[in-house]
């Protein structure tokens, strides 16, 4: 009897020691704070046992058997979400379980730049290694169909911003988010517009915003430049803006714009055609949207670059010619 009691006591001590170790293990960082994060992927349909093995096989120094036990003891074994993750420095097994239950996927980001064309945006998305490239073989119009847009021509219809996404997400997610954000920003600006503005639709305002975006890098001048173009639209004066000509030239543009280019008619040549071009020419940011729909109250009809990033605005042709002679000749 005494021997049996000793055996039972030994088992109790071992159980207590094992429990203490398990509790210590569950609350101890898997990788140290100064280490790099380790990427791993949980495949769809994986239970706690399979998930533990996949994590360990990715190089995370986790003990699959203990991970499986912890998931079961916490009631989380059937709640782990498939996806791409990062084991971050300082995370404990308990925090890892929480991460998988919440679906805190590894985050990637992509920045779309103000003033980019849609072609440049597509190239940046296609080059991002963190995305699944579902649209790589699609035409521009097929991309618009895939994101269920009412528009067929994509230029200008995506908001420039930084977008976060889970690693391995479809590139369609970026297109959908950026398109929805542009429609939201455009609607907000349109609702606040002066009803006297010469735009027949929000799309025309978007086109104007894209021209303003390409005409200046000076945020402080955007409303003035928009004011000049609005004044020209109101009196039927040609916009005569070089960025539209350049856009219409497409691949023929070699970094220089010549007199013959200004005289060669295209749907985007605002030296040969009145009014706005048929589509936007770039992706405008929120400040250009605001400028297009809340332009400066000005009598100016002309502007010319001073060569220092700012512009000289003039109300009449004589003053404009003098400004051209002063700053560009």
PDB file of C-alpha atoms in Angstrom:
ATOM      1  CA  UNK A   1       0.000   0.000   0.000  1.00  0.00           C
ATOM      2  CA  UNK A   2       2.819   2.398   0.877  1.00  0.00           C
ATOM      3  CA  UNK A   3       4.427   1.664  -2.504  1.00  0.00           C
ATOM      4  CA  UNK A   4       1.185   2.438  -4.331  1.00  0.00           C
ATOM      5  CA  UNK A   5       0.867   5.688  -2.449  1.00  0.00           C
ATOM      6  CA  UNK A   6       4.399   6.594  -3.492  1.00  0.00           C
ATOM      7  CA  UNK A   7       3.580   5.839  -7.121  1.00  0.00           C
ATOM      8  CA  UNK A   8       0.411   7.933  -6.942  1.00  0.00           C
ATOM      9  CA  UNK A   9       2.329  10.743  -5.271  1.00  0.00           C
ATOM     10  CA  UNK A  10       4.972  10.590  -7.968  1.00  0.00           C
ATOM     11  CA  UNK A  11       2.313  10.805 -10.687  1.00  0.00           C
ATOM     12  CA  UNK A  12       0.747  13.764  -8.912  1.00  0.00           C
ATOM     13  CA  UNK A  13       4.103  15.517  -8.727  1.00  0.00           C
ATOM     14  CA  UNK A  14       4.719  14.814 -12.390  1.00  0.00           C
ATOM     15  CA  UNK A  15       1.255  16.090 -13.288  1.00  0.00           C
ATOM     16  CA  UNK A  16       1.784  19.248 -11.271  1.00  0.00           C
ATOM     17  CA  UNK A  17       5.211  19.777 -12.811  1.00  0.00           C
ATOM     18  CA  UNK A  18       3.841  19.088 -16.295  1.00  0.00           C
ATOM     19  CA  UNK A  19       0.952  21.461 -15.731  1.00  0.00           C
ATOM     20  CA  UNK A  20       3.318  24.138 -14.475  1.00  0.00           C
ATOM     21  CA  UNK A  21       5.567  23.675 -17.502  1.00  0.00           C
ATOM     22  CA  UNK A  22       2.575  23.760 -19.857  1.00  0.00           C
ATOM     23  CA  UNK A  23       1.302  26.992 -18.273  1.00  0.00           C
ATOM     24  CA  UNK A  24       4.801  28.481 -18.478  1.00  0.00           C
ATOM     25  CA  UNK A  25       5.165  27.396 -22.102  1.00  0.00           C
ATOM     26  CA  UNK A  26       1.799  28.837 -23.096  1.00  0.00           C
ATOM     27  CA  UNK A  27       2.812  32.286 -21.774  1.00  0.00           C
ATOM     28  CA  UNK A  28       6.432  32.339 -22.969  1.00  0.00           C
ATOM     29  CA  UNK A  29       7.340  34.153 -26.233  1.00  0.00           C
ATOM     30  CA  UNK A  30       7.939  31.662 -29.031  1.00  0.00           C
ATOM     31  CA  UNK A  31      10.631  33.826 -30.625  1.00  0.00           C
ATOM     32  CA  UNK A  32      12.564  36.580 -28.843  1.00  0.00           C
ATOM     33  CA  UNK A  33      11.711  40.246 -29.148  1.00  0.00           C
ATOM     34  CA  UNK A  34      14.786  41.027 -31.258  1.00  0.00           C
ATOM     35  CA  UNK A  35      14.116  38.289 -33.818  1.00  0.00           C
ATOM     36  CA  UNK A  36      12.450  38.702 -37.217  1.00  0.00           C
ATOM     37  CA  UNK A  37       8.858  37.698 -37.802  1.00  0.00           C
ATOM     38  CA  UNK A  38       8.319  34.272 -39.392  1.00  0.00           C
ATOM     39  CA  UNK A  39       5.705  33.813 -42.110  1.00  0.00           C
ATOM     40  CA  UNK A  40       3.469  30.763 -42.170  1.00  0.00           C
ATOM     41  CA  UNK A  41       0.258  29.661 -43.840  1.00  0.00           C
ATOM     42  CA  UNK A  42      -2.687  27.683 -42.505  1.00  0.00           C
ATOM     43  CA  UNK A  43      -4.435  25.800 -45.287  1.00  0.00           C
ATOM     44  CA  UNK A  44      -8.243  25.647 -45.481  1.00  0.00           C
ATOM     45  CA  UNK A  45      -9.809  22.835 -43.464  1.00  0.00           C
ATOM     46  CA  UNK A  46      -6.895  22.526 -41.052  1.00  0.00           C
ATOM     47  CA  UNK A  47      -7.646  21.549 -37.480  1.00  0.00           C
ATOM     48  CA  UNK A  48      -5.432  22.396 -34.538  1.00  0.00           C
ATOM     49  CA  UNK A  49      -3.160  19.381 -35.078  1.00  0.00           C
ATOM     50  CA  UNK A  50      -2.544  20.163 -38.766  1.00  0.00           C
ATOM     51  CA  UNK A  51      -2.196  23.878 -38.031  1.00  0.00           C
ATOM     52  CA  UNK A  52       0.486  23.173 -35.411  1.00  0.00           C
ATOM     53  CA  UNK A  53       2.426  21.051 -37.870  1.00  0.00           C
ATOM     54  CA  UNK A  54       2.184  23.691 -40.630  1.00  0.00           C
ATOM     55  CA  UNK A  55       3.412  26.384 -38.263  1.00  0.00           C
ATOM     56  CA  UNK A  56       6.361  24.260 -37.143  1.00  0.00           C
ATOM     57  CA  UNK A  57       7.235  23.283 -40.729  1.00  0.00           C
ATOM     58  CA  UNK A  58       7.396  26.991 -41.647  1.00  0.00           C
ATOM     59  CA  UNK A  59      10.217  27.415 -39.150  1.00  0.00           C
ATOM     60  CA  UNK A  60       8.316  28.628 -36.084  1.00  0.00           C
ATOM     61  CA  UNK A  61       9.829  26.868 -33.037  1.00  0.00           C
ATOM     62  CA  UNK A  62       6.462  25.705 -31.742  1.00  0.00           C
ATOM     63  CA  UNK A  63       5.708  22.244 -30.341  1.00  0.00           C
ATOM     64  CA  UNK A  64       2.765  20.923 -32.426  1.00  0.00           C
ATOM     65  CA  UNK A  65       1.564  18.502 -29.735  1.00  0.00           C
ATOM     66  CA  UNK A  66       1.450  21.233 -27.081  1.00  0.00           C
ATOM     67  CA  UNK A  67      -0.110  23.669 -29.578  1.00  0.00           C
ATOM     68  CA  UNK A  68      -2.855  21.154 -30.335  1.00  0.00           C
ATOM     69  CA  UNK A  69      -3.429  20.576 -26.606  1.00  0.00           C
ATOM     70  CA  UNK A  70      -3.574  24.314 -25.892  1.00  0.00           C
ATOM     71  CA  UNK A  71      -6.080  24.890 -28.685  1.00  0.00           C
ATOM     72  CA  UNK A  72      -8.304  22.119 -27.328  1.00  0.00           C
ATOM     73  CA  UNK A  73      -8.024  23.209 -23.695  1.00  0.00           C
ATOM     74  CA  UNK A  74      -9.007  26.780 -24.612  1.00  0.00           C
ATOM     75  CA  UNK A  75     -11.916  25.601 -26.761  1.00  0.00           C
ATOM     76  CA  UNK A  76     -10.423  27.172 -29.899  1.00  0.00           C
ATOM     77  CA  UNK A  77      -9.380  24.105 -31.886  1.00  0.00           C
ATOM     78  CA  UNK A  78     -12.324  24.377 -34.298  1.00  0.00           C
ATOM     79  CA  UNK A  79     -12.131  28.145 -34.689  1.00  0.00           C
ATOM     80  CA  UNK A  80      -8.736  28.589 -36.345  1.00  0.00           C
ATOM     81  CA  UNK A  81      -8.947  30.538 -39.626  1.00  0.00           C
ATOM     82  CA  UNK A  82      -6.983  29.597 -42.720  1.00  0.00           C
ATOM     83  CA  UNK A  83      -4.727  32.204 -44.269  1.00  0.00           C
ATOM     84  CA  UNK A  84      -1.253  33.744 -44.386  1.00  0.00           C
ATOM     85  CA  UNK A  85       0.161  34.898 -41.043  1.00  0.00           C
ATOM     86  CA  UNK A  86       3.281  36.172 -39.362  1.00  0.00           C
ATOM     87  CA  UNK A  87       4.613  34.861 -36.065  1.00  0.00           C
ATOM     88  CA  UNK A  88       5.719  38.143 -34.554  1.00  0.00           C
ATOM     89  CA  UNK A  89       8.509  38.589 -32.001  1.00  0.00           C
ATOM     90  CA  UNK A  90       7.188  38.396 -28.451  1.00  0.00           C
ATOM     91  CA  UNK A  91       4.048  36.409 -29.346  1.00  0.00           C
ATOM     92  CA  UNK A  92       3.269  33.565 -26.950  1.00  0.00           C
ATOM     93  CA  UNK A  93       1.440  30.349 -27.892  1.00  0.00           C
ATOM     94  CA  UNK A  94      -1.705  31.799 -26.285  1.00  0.00           C
ATOM     95  CA  UNK A  95      -1.361  34.967 -28.387  1.00  0.00           C
ATOM     96  CA  UNK A  96      -0.770  32.810 -31.452  1.00  0.00           C
ATOM     97  CA  UNK A  97      -4.029  30.945 -30.832  1.00  0.00           C
ATOM     98  CA  UNK A  98      -5.831  34.279 -30.473  1.00  0.00           C
ATOM     99  CA  UNK A  99      -4.251  35.507 -33.724  1.00  0.00           C
ATOM    100  CA  UNK A 100      -5.515  32.469 -35.636  1.00  0.00           C
ATOM    101  CA  UNK A 101      -9.007  32.679 -34.147  1.00  0.00           C
ATOM    102  CA  UNK A 102      -9.328  36.368 -35.006  1.00  0.00           C
ATOM    103  CA  UNK A 103      -7.857  35.919 -38.462  1.00  0.00           C
ATOM    104  CA  UNK A 104      -5.146  38.527 -37.936  1.00  0.00           C
ATOM    105  CA  UNK A 105      -3.511  37.846 -41.280  1.00  0.00           C
ATOM    106  CA  UNK A 106      -0.093  39.044 -42.378  1.00  0.00           C
ATOM    107  CA  UNK A 107      -0.552  42.561 -43.710  1.00  0.00           C
ATOM    108  CA  UNK A 108       0.832  43.857 -46.991  1.00  0.00           C
ATOM    109  CA  UNK A 109       0.433  47.331 -48.418  1.00  0.00           C
ATOM    110  CA  UNK A 110       0.414  49.032 -51.786  1.00  0.00           C
ATOM    111  CA  UNK A 111       0.516  52.776 -52.434  1.00  0.00           C
ATOM    112  CA  UNK A 112      -1.206  54.289 -55.453  1.00  0.00           C
ATOM    113  CA  UNK A 113       0.294  57.690 -56.257  1.00  0.00           C
ATOM    114  CA  UNK A 114      -1.667  60.848 -57.088  1.00  0.00           C
ATOM    115  CA  UNK A 115      -1.289  61.707 -60.760  1.00  0.00           C
ATOM    116  CA  UNK A 116      -0.597  58.157 -61.905  1.00  0.00           C
ATOM    117  CA  UNK A 117      -2.398  56.936 -64.989  1.00  0.00           C
ATOM    118  CA  UNK A 118      -4.403  53.743 -64.767  1.00  0.00           C
ATOM    119  CA  UNK A 119      -1.649  52.048 -66.779  1.00  0.00           C
ATOM    120  CA  UNK A 120       0.870  52.961 -64.081  1.00  0.00           C
ATOM    121  CA  UNK A 121      -1.491  51.740 -61.377  1.00  0.00           C
ATOM    122  CA  UNK A 122      -1.927  48.393 -63.149  1.00  0.00           C
ATOM    123  CA  UNK A 123       1.841  48.013 -63.458  1.00  0.00           C
ATOM    124  CA  UNK A 124       2.335  48.636 -59.723  1.00  0.00           C
ATOM    125  CA  UNK A 125      -0.357  46.120 -58.812  1.00  0.00           C
ATOM    126  CA  UNK A 126       1.025  43.528 -61.243  1.00  0.00           C
ATOM    127  CA  UNK A 127       4.508  43.937 -59.745  1.00  0.00           C
ATOM    128  CA  UNK A 128       3.416  43.463 -56.123  1.00  0.00           C
ATOM    129  CA  UNK A 129       4.529  40.038 -54.937  1.00  0.00           C
ATOM    130  CA  UNK A 130       2.080  39.947 -52.028  1.00  0.00           C
ATOM    131  CA  UNK A 131      -0.982  39.846 -54.264  1.00  0.00           C
ATOM    132  CA  UNK A 132      -2.676  37.042 -56.148  1.00  0.00           C
ATOM    133  CA  UNK A 133      -2.801  38.328 -59.714  1.00  0.00           C
ATOM    134  CA  UNK A 134      -6.280  37.418 -60.925  1.00  0.00           C
ATOM    135  CA  UNK A 135      -6.501  40.324 -63.389  1.00  0.00           C
ATOM    136  CA  UNK A 136      -3.126  39.981 -65.089  1.00  0.00           C
ATOM    137  CA  UNK A 137      -4.635  38.712 -68.364  1.00  0.00           C
ATOM    138  CA  UNK A 138      -7.698  40.967 -68.331  1.00  0.00           C
ATOM    139  CA  UNK A 139      -8.163  44.042 -70.507  1.00  0.00           C
ATOM    140  CA  UNK A 140      -8.980  47.370 -68.869  1.00  0.00           C
ATOM    141  CA  UNK A 141     -12.674  47.007 -69.688  1.00  0.00           C
ATOM    142  CA  UNK A 142     -12.663  43.443 -68.339  1.00  0.00           C
ATOM    143  CA  UNK A 143     -11.160  44.728 -65.079  1.00  0.00           C
ATOM    144  CA  UNK A 144     -14.033  47.200 -64.815  1.00  0.00           C
ATOM    145  CA  UNK A 145     -16.527  44.398 -65.446  1.00  0.00           C
ATOM    146  CA  UNK A 146     -14.814  42.242 -62.827  1.00  0.00           C
ATOM    147  CA  UNK A 147     -15.239  44.902 -60.143  1.00  0.00           C
ATOM    148  CA  UNK A 148     -18.872  45.426 -61.191  1.00  0.00           C
ATOM    149  CA  UNK A 149     -18.374  49.074 -62.112  1.00  0.00           C
ATOM    150  CA  UNK A 150     -20.916  51.065 -64.076  1.00  0.00           C
ATOM    151  CA  UNK A 151     -17.989  52.587 -65.975  1.00  0.00           C
ATOM    152  CA  UNK A 152     -16.146  50.932 -68.861  1.00  0.00           C
ATOM    153  CA  UNK A 153     -13.202  53.354 -69.098  1.00  0.00           C
ATOM    154  CA  UNK A 154     -11.051  53.079 -65.941  1.00  0.00           C
ATOM    155  CA  UNK A 155      -8.923  56.216 -66.163  1.00  0.00           C
ATOM    156  CA  UNK A 156      -9.287  58.469 -63.126  1.00  0.00           C
ATOM    157  CA  UNK A 157     -11.740  56.210 -61.327  1.00  0.00           C
ATOM    158  CA  UNK A 158      -9.409  54.858 -58.613  1.00  0.00           C
ATOM    159  CA  UNK A 159      -8.466  56.807 -55.519  1.00  0.00           C
ATOM    160  CA  UNK A 160      -4.747  57.249 -54.858  1.00  0.00           C
ATOM    161  CA  UNK A 161      -3.964  56.076 -51.330  1.00  0.00           C
ATOM    162  CA  UNK A 162      -2.159  53.350 -49.377  1.00  0.00           C
ATOM    163  CA  UNK A 163      -4.163  50.117 -49.209  1.00  0.00           C
ATOM    164  CA  UNK A 164      -3.630  47.294 -46.707  1.00  0.00           C
ATOM    165  CA  UNK A 165      -4.464  43.689 -47.491  1.00  0.00           C
ATOM    166  CA  UNK A 166      -3.756  40.164 -46.332  1.00  0.00           C
ATOM    167  CA  UNK A 167      -0.843  38.524 -48.070  1.00  0.00           C
ATOM    168  CA  UNK A 168      -2.085  36.444 -50.966  1.00  0.00           C
ATOM    169  CA  UNK A 169      -5.273  38.491 -51.411  1.00  0.00           C
ATOM    170  CA  UNK A 170      -6.654  38.883 -54.916  1.00  0.00           C
ATOM    171  CA  UNK A 171      -5.590  42.014 -56.764  1.00  0.00           C
ATOM    172  CA  UNK A 172      -9.293  42.539 -57.430  1.00  0.00           C
ATOM    173  CA  UNK A 173      -9.552  43.600 -53.792  1.00  0.00           C
ATOM    174  CA  UNK A 174      -7.283  46.597 -54.465  1.00  0.00           C
ATOM    175  CA  UNK A 175      -9.203  47.594 -57.574  1.00  0.00           C
ATOM    176  CA  UNK A 176     -12.520  47.330 -55.756  1.00  0.00           C
ATOM    177  CA  UNK A 177     -11.333  49.286 -52.712  1.00  0.00           C
ATOM    178  CA  UNK A 178      -9.694  52.053 -54.732  1.00  0.00           C
ATOM    179  CA  UNK A 179     -12.689  52.370 -57.063  1.00  0.00           C
ATOM    180  CA  UNK A 180     -15.198  52.478 -54.212  1.00  0.00           C
ATOM    181  CA  UNK A 181     -13.108  55.075 -52.410  1.00  0.00           C
ATOM    182  CA  UNK A 182     -12.921  57.305 -55.493  1.00  0.00           C
ATOM    183  CA  UNK A 183     -16.684  57.137 -55.977  1.00  0.00           C
ATOM    184  CA  UNK A 184     -17.163  58.045 -52.316  1.00  0.00           C
ATOM    185  CA  UNK A 185     -14.730  60.973 -52.429  1.00  0.00           C
ATOM    186  CA  UNK A 186     -16.199  62.236 -55.683  1.00  0.00           C
ATOM    187  CA  UNK A 187     -19.755  62.057 -54.331  1.00  0.00           C
ATOM    188  CA  UNK A 188     -18.729  63.950 -51.191  1.00  0.00           C
ATOM    189  CA  UNK A 189     -17.134  66.739 -53.228  1.00  0.00           C
ATOM    190  CA  UNK A 190     -20.029  66.822 -55.718  1.00  0.00           C
ATOM    191  CA  UNK A 191     -22.602  67.239 -52.950  1.00  0.00           C
ATOM    192  CA  UNK A 192     -20.775  70.365 -51.732  1.00  0.00           C
ATOM    193  CA  UNK A 193     -20.334  71.948 -55.176  1.00  0.00           C
ATOM    194  CA  UNK A 194     -21.391  75.379 -56.309  1.00  0.00           C
ATOM    195  CA  UNK A 195     -24.405  74.733 -58.600  1.00  0.00           C
ATOM    196  CA  UNK A 196     -23.094  77.426 -60.971  1.00  0.00           C
ATOM    197  CA  UNK A 197     -20.142  75.231 -61.974  1.00  0.00           C
ATOM    198  CA  UNK A 198     -20.198  74.209 -65.665  1.00  0.00           C
ATOM    199  CA  UNK A 199     -20.181  70.450 -65.080  1.00  0.00           C
ATOM    200  CA  UNK A 200     -22.994  68.272 -66.330  1.00  0.00           C
ATOM    201  CA  UNK A 201     -22.048  65.298 -64.145  1.00  0.00           C
ATOM    202  CA  UNK A 202     -19.678  64.161 -61.403  1.00  0.00           C
ATOM    203  CA  UNK A 203     -17.661  62.433 -64.127  1.00  0.00           C
ATOM    204  CA  UNK A 204     -16.939  65.775 -65.794  1.00  0.00           C
ATOM    205  CA  UNK A 205     -15.815  67.147 -62.433  1.00  0.00           C
ATOM    206  CA  UNK A 206     -13.537  64.111 -62.074  1.00  0.00           C
ATOM    207  CA  UNK A 207     -12.065  64.861 -65.487  1.00  0.00           C
ATOM    208  CA  UNK A 208     -11.351  68.436 -64.435  1.00  0.00           C
ATOM    209  CA  UNK A 209      -9.773  67.211 -61.201  1.00  0.00           C
ATOM    210  CA  UNK A 210      -7.430  64.966 -63.183  1.00  0.00           C
ATOM    211  CA  UNK A 211      -6.300  67.932 -65.295  1.00  0.00           C
ATOM    212  CA  UNK A 212      -5.680  70.010 -62.170  1.00  0.00           C
ATOM    213  CA  UNK A 213      -3.709  67.096 -60.711  1.00  0.00           C
ATOM    214  CA  UNK A 214      -1.402  66.986 -63.726  1.00  0.00           C
ATOM    215  CA  UNK A 215      -1.053  70.741 -64.152  1.00  0.00           C
ATOM    216  CA  UNK A 216       0.599  71.476 -60.823  1.00  0.00           C
ATOM    217  CA  UNK A 217       2.443  69.888 -57.959  1.00  0.00           C
ATOM    218  CA  UNK A 218       1.738  72.963 -55.839  1.00  0.00           C
ATOM    219  CA  UNK A 219      -1.171  72.152 -53.570  1.00  0.00           C
ATOM    220  CA  UNK A 220      -1.729  75.832 -52.823  1.00  0.00           C
ATOM    221  CA  UNK A 221      -2.330  76.619 -56.525  1.00  0.00           C
ATOM    222  CA  UNK A 222      -4.792  73.890 -57.373  1.00  0.00           C
ATOM    223  CA  UNK A 223      -7.914  75.909 -56.651  1.00  0.00           C
ATOM    224  CA  UNK A 224      -6.592  78.831 -58.736  1.00  0.00           C
ATOM    225  CA  UNK A 225      -5.785  76.587 -61.687  1.00  0.00           C
ATOM    226  CA  UNK A 226      -9.222  75.010 -61.412  1.00  0.00           C
ATOM    227  CA  UNK A 227     -10.658  78.534 -61.336  1.00  0.00           C
ATOM    228  CA  UNK A 228      -8.875  79.407 -64.595  1.00  0.00           C
ATOM    229  CA  UNK A 229     -10.193  76.323 -66.376  1.00  0.00           C
ATOM    230  CA  UNK A 230     -13.716  76.834 -65.042  1.00  0.00           C
ATOM    231  CA  UNK A 231     -13.643  80.421 -66.319  1.00  0.00           C
ATOM    232  CA  UNK A 232     -12.579  79.159 -69.738  1.00  0.00           C
ATOM    233  CA  UNK A 233     -15.336  76.537 -69.833  1.00  0.00           C
ATOM    234  CA  UNK A 234     -17.947  79.137 -68.963  1.00  0.00           C
ATOM    235  CA  UNK A 235     -17.047  81.385 -71.899  1.00  0.00           C
ATOM    236  CA  UNK A 236     -16.344  78.608 -74.389  1.00  0.00           C
ATOM    237  CA  UNK A 237     -12.603  79.273 -74.472  1.00  0.00           C
ATOM    238  CA  UNK A 238     -10.241  76.396 -75.303  1.00  0.00           C
ATOM    239  CA  UNK A 239      -8.632  74.877 -72.210  1.00  0.00           C
ATOM    240  CA  UNK A 240      -5.258  74.560 -73.996  1.00  0.00           C
ATOM    241  CA  UNK A 241      -3.643  72.413 -71.334  1.00  0.00           C
ATOM    242  CA  UNK A 242      -0.533  70.411 -72.232  1.00  0.00           C
ATOM    243  CA  UNK A 243      -1.192  67.363 -69.993  1.00  0.00           C
ATOM    244  CA  UNK A 244      -4.268  66.466 -72.054  1.00  0.00           C
ATOM    245  CA  UNK A 245      -2.241  66.649 -75.262  1.00  0.00           C
ATOM    246  CA  UNK A 246       0.443  64.422 -73.730  1.00  0.00           C
ATOM    247  CA  UNK A 247      -2.171  61.899 -72.625  1.00  0.00           C
ATOM    248  CA  UNK A 248      -3.624  61.823 -76.131  1.00  0.00           C
ATOM    249  CA  UNK A 249      -0.183  61.198 -77.613  1.00  0.00           C
ATOM    250  CA  UNK A 250       0.147  57.966 -75.653  1.00  0.00           C
ATOM    251  CA  UNK A 251       3.358  56.086 -76.412  1.00  0.00           C
ATOM    252  CA  UNK A 252       4.398  58.765 -78.943  1.00  0.00           C
ATOM    253  CA  UNK A 253       5.267  61.104 -76.067  1.00  0.00           C
ATOM    254  CA  UNK A 254       9.042  61.106 -75.562  1.00  0.00           C
ATOM    255  CA  UNK A 255       9.292  63.662 -72.784  1.00  0.00           C
ATOM    256  CA  UNK A 256       8.951  66.687 -75.051  1.00  0.00           C
ATOM    257  CA  UNK A 257       5.899  68.414 -76.484  1.00  0.00           C
ATOM    258  CA  UNK A 258       6.322  70.237 -79.783  1.00  0.00           C
ATOM    259  CA  UNK A 259       4.255  72.686 -81.816  1.00  0.00           C
ATOM    260  CA  UNK A 260       3.168  69.922 -84.183  1.00  0.00           C
ATOM    261  CA  UNK A 261       1.892  67.951 -81.201  1.00  0.00           C
ATOM    262  CA  UNK A 262      -0.279  70.879 -80.160  1.00  0.00           C
ATOM    263  CA  UNK A 263      -1.654  71.069 -83.707  1.00  0.00           C
ATOM    264  CA  UNK A 264      -2.253  67.331 -84.156  1.00  0.00           C
ATOM    265  CA  UNK A 265      -5.863  66.590 -83.330  1.00  0.00           C
ATOM    266  CA  UNK A 266      -6.768  63.795 -80.894  1.00  0.00           C
ATOM    267  CA  UNK A 267      -9.842  63.415 -78.670  1.00  0.00           C
ATOM    268  CA  UNK A 268      -7.662  64.731 -75.819  1.00  0.00           C
ATOM    269  CA  UNK A 269      -6.094  67.729 -77.578  1.00  0.00           C
ATOM    270  CA  UNK A 270      -7.610  70.736 -75.803  1.00  0.00           C
ATOM    271  CA  UNK A 271      -5.803  73.034 -78.230  1.00  0.00           C
ATOM    272  CA  UNK A 272      -7.902  71.699 -81.112  1.00  0.00           C
ATOM    273  CA  UNK A 273     -11.111  70.693 -79.306  1.00  0.00           C
ATOM    274  CA  UNK A 274     -13.354  72.726 -77.047  1.00  0.00           C
ATOM    275  CA  UNK A 275     -14.509  71.628 -73.627  1.00  0.00           C
ATOM    276  CA  UNK A 276     -13.241  68.832 -71.435  1.00  0.00           C
ATOM    277  CA  UNK A 277     -11.563  65.726 -72.861  1.00  0.00           C
ATOM    278  CA  UNK A 278     -13.711  62.584 -73.051  1.00  0.00           C
ATOM    279  CA  UNK A 279     -12.244  60.960 -69.915  1.00  0.00           C
ATOM    280  CA  UNK A 280      -9.965  61.859 -67.025  1.00  0.00           C
ATOM    281  CA  UNK A 281      -6.255  61.752 -67.797  1.00  0.00           C
ATOM    282  CA  UNK A 282      -4.923  60.581 -64.409  1.00  0.00           C
ATOM    283  CA  UNK A 283      -5.877  59.572 -60.874  1.00  0.00           C
ATOM    284  CA  UNK A 284      -6.644  62.780 -58.947  1.00  0.00           C
ATOM    285  CA  UNK A 285      -6.173  63.063 -55.198  1.00  0.00           C
ATOM    286  CA  UNK A 286      -8.643  64.554 -52.755  1.00  0.00           C
ATOM    287  CA  UNK A 287      -7.151  68.067 -53.013  1.00  0.00           C
ATOM    288  CA  UNK A 288      -7.604  68.136 -56.775  1.00  0.00           C
ATOM    289  CA  UNK A 289     -11.167  66.868 -56.391  1.00  0.00           C
ATOM    290  CA  UNK A 290     -11.823  69.638 -53.909  1.00  0.00           C
ATOM    291  CA  UNK A 291     -10.239  72.231 -56.199  1.00  0.00           C
ATOM    292  CA  UNK A 292     -12.315  71.132 -59.194  1.00  0.00           C
ATOM    293  CA  UNK A 293     -15.567  71.389 -57.237  1.00  0.00           C
ATOM    294  CA  UNK A 294     -14.641  74.406 -55.113  1.00  0.00           C
ATOM    295  CA  UNK A 295     -12.410  76.453 -57.459  1.00  0.00           C
ATOM    296  CA  UNK A 296     -11.033  79.843 -56.511  1.00  0.00           C
ATOM    297  CA  UNK A 297     -13.184  82.857 -57.291  1.00  0.00           C
ATOM    298  CA  UNK A 298     -10.933  84.566 -59.791  1.00  0.00           C
ATOM    299  CA  UNK A 299     -11.080  86.529 -63.035  1.00  0.00           C
ATOM    300  CA  UNK A 300      -7.893  84.855 -64.283  1.00  0.00           C
ATOM    301  CA  UNK A 301      -7.954  83.167 -67.699  1.00  0.00           C
ATOM    302  CA  UNK A 302      -4.251  82.403 -68.049  1.00  0.00           C
ATOM    303  CA  UNK A 303      -1.306  81.108 -66.068  1.00  0.00           C
ATOM    304  CA  UNK A 304       2.338  80.445 -66.814  1.00  0.00           C
ATOM    305  CA  UNK A 305       5.044  78.689 -64.835  1.00  0.00           C
ATOM    306  CA  UNK A 306       7.577  80.943 -63.143  1.00  0.00           C
ATOM    307  CA  UNK A 307      10.152  78.179 -63.267  1.00  0.00           C
ATOM    308  CA  UNK A 308      10.223  77.718 -59.498  1.00  0.00           C
ATOM    309  CA  UNK A 309       7.184  75.485 -59.160  1.00  0.00           C
ATOM    310  CA  UNK A 310       4.685  78.344 -58.887  1.00  0.00           C
ATOM    311  CA  UNK A 311       2.601  80.129 -61.529  1.00  0.00           C
ATOM    312  CA  UNK A 312       1.810  83.668 -62.621  1.00  0.00           C
ATOM    313  CA  UNK A 313      -1.922  84.177 -63.171  1.00  0.00           C
ATOM    314  CA  UNK A 314      -3.311  86.803 -65.554  1.00  0.00           C
ATOM    315  CA  UNK A 315      -6.780  88.141 -66.333  1.00  0.00           C
ATOM    316  CA  UNK A 316      -6.046  89.103 -69.956  1.00  0.00           C
ATOM    317  CA  UNK A 317      -3.853  88.077 -72.868  1.00  0.00           C
ATOM    318  CA  UNK A 318      -1.577  91.156 -72.766  1.00  0.00           C
ATOM    319  CA  UNK A 319      -0.639  90.522 -69.142  1.00  0.00           C
ATOM    320  CA  UNK A 320      -0.169  86.845 -69.900  1.00  0.00           C
ATOM    321  CA  UNK A 321       2.173  87.561 -72.803  1.00  0.00           C
ATOM    322  CA  UNK A 322       4.244  89.823 -70.593  1.00  0.00           C
ATOM    323  CA  UNK A 323       4.427  87.049 -67.989  1.00  0.00           C
ATOM    324  CA  UNK A 324       5.529  84.550 -70.647  1.00  0.00           C
ATOM    325  CA  UNK A 325       8.280  86.930 -71.788  1.00  0.00           C
ATOM    326  CA  UNK A 326       9.392  87.457 -68.200  1.00  0.00           C
ATOM    327  CA  UNK A 327       9.448  83.868 -67.026  1.00  0.00           C
ATOM    328  CA  UNK A 328       9.947  81.668 -70.069  1.00  0.00           C
ATOM    329  CA  UNK A 329      11.997  83.628 -72.613  1.00  0.00           C
TER     330      UNK A 329
END
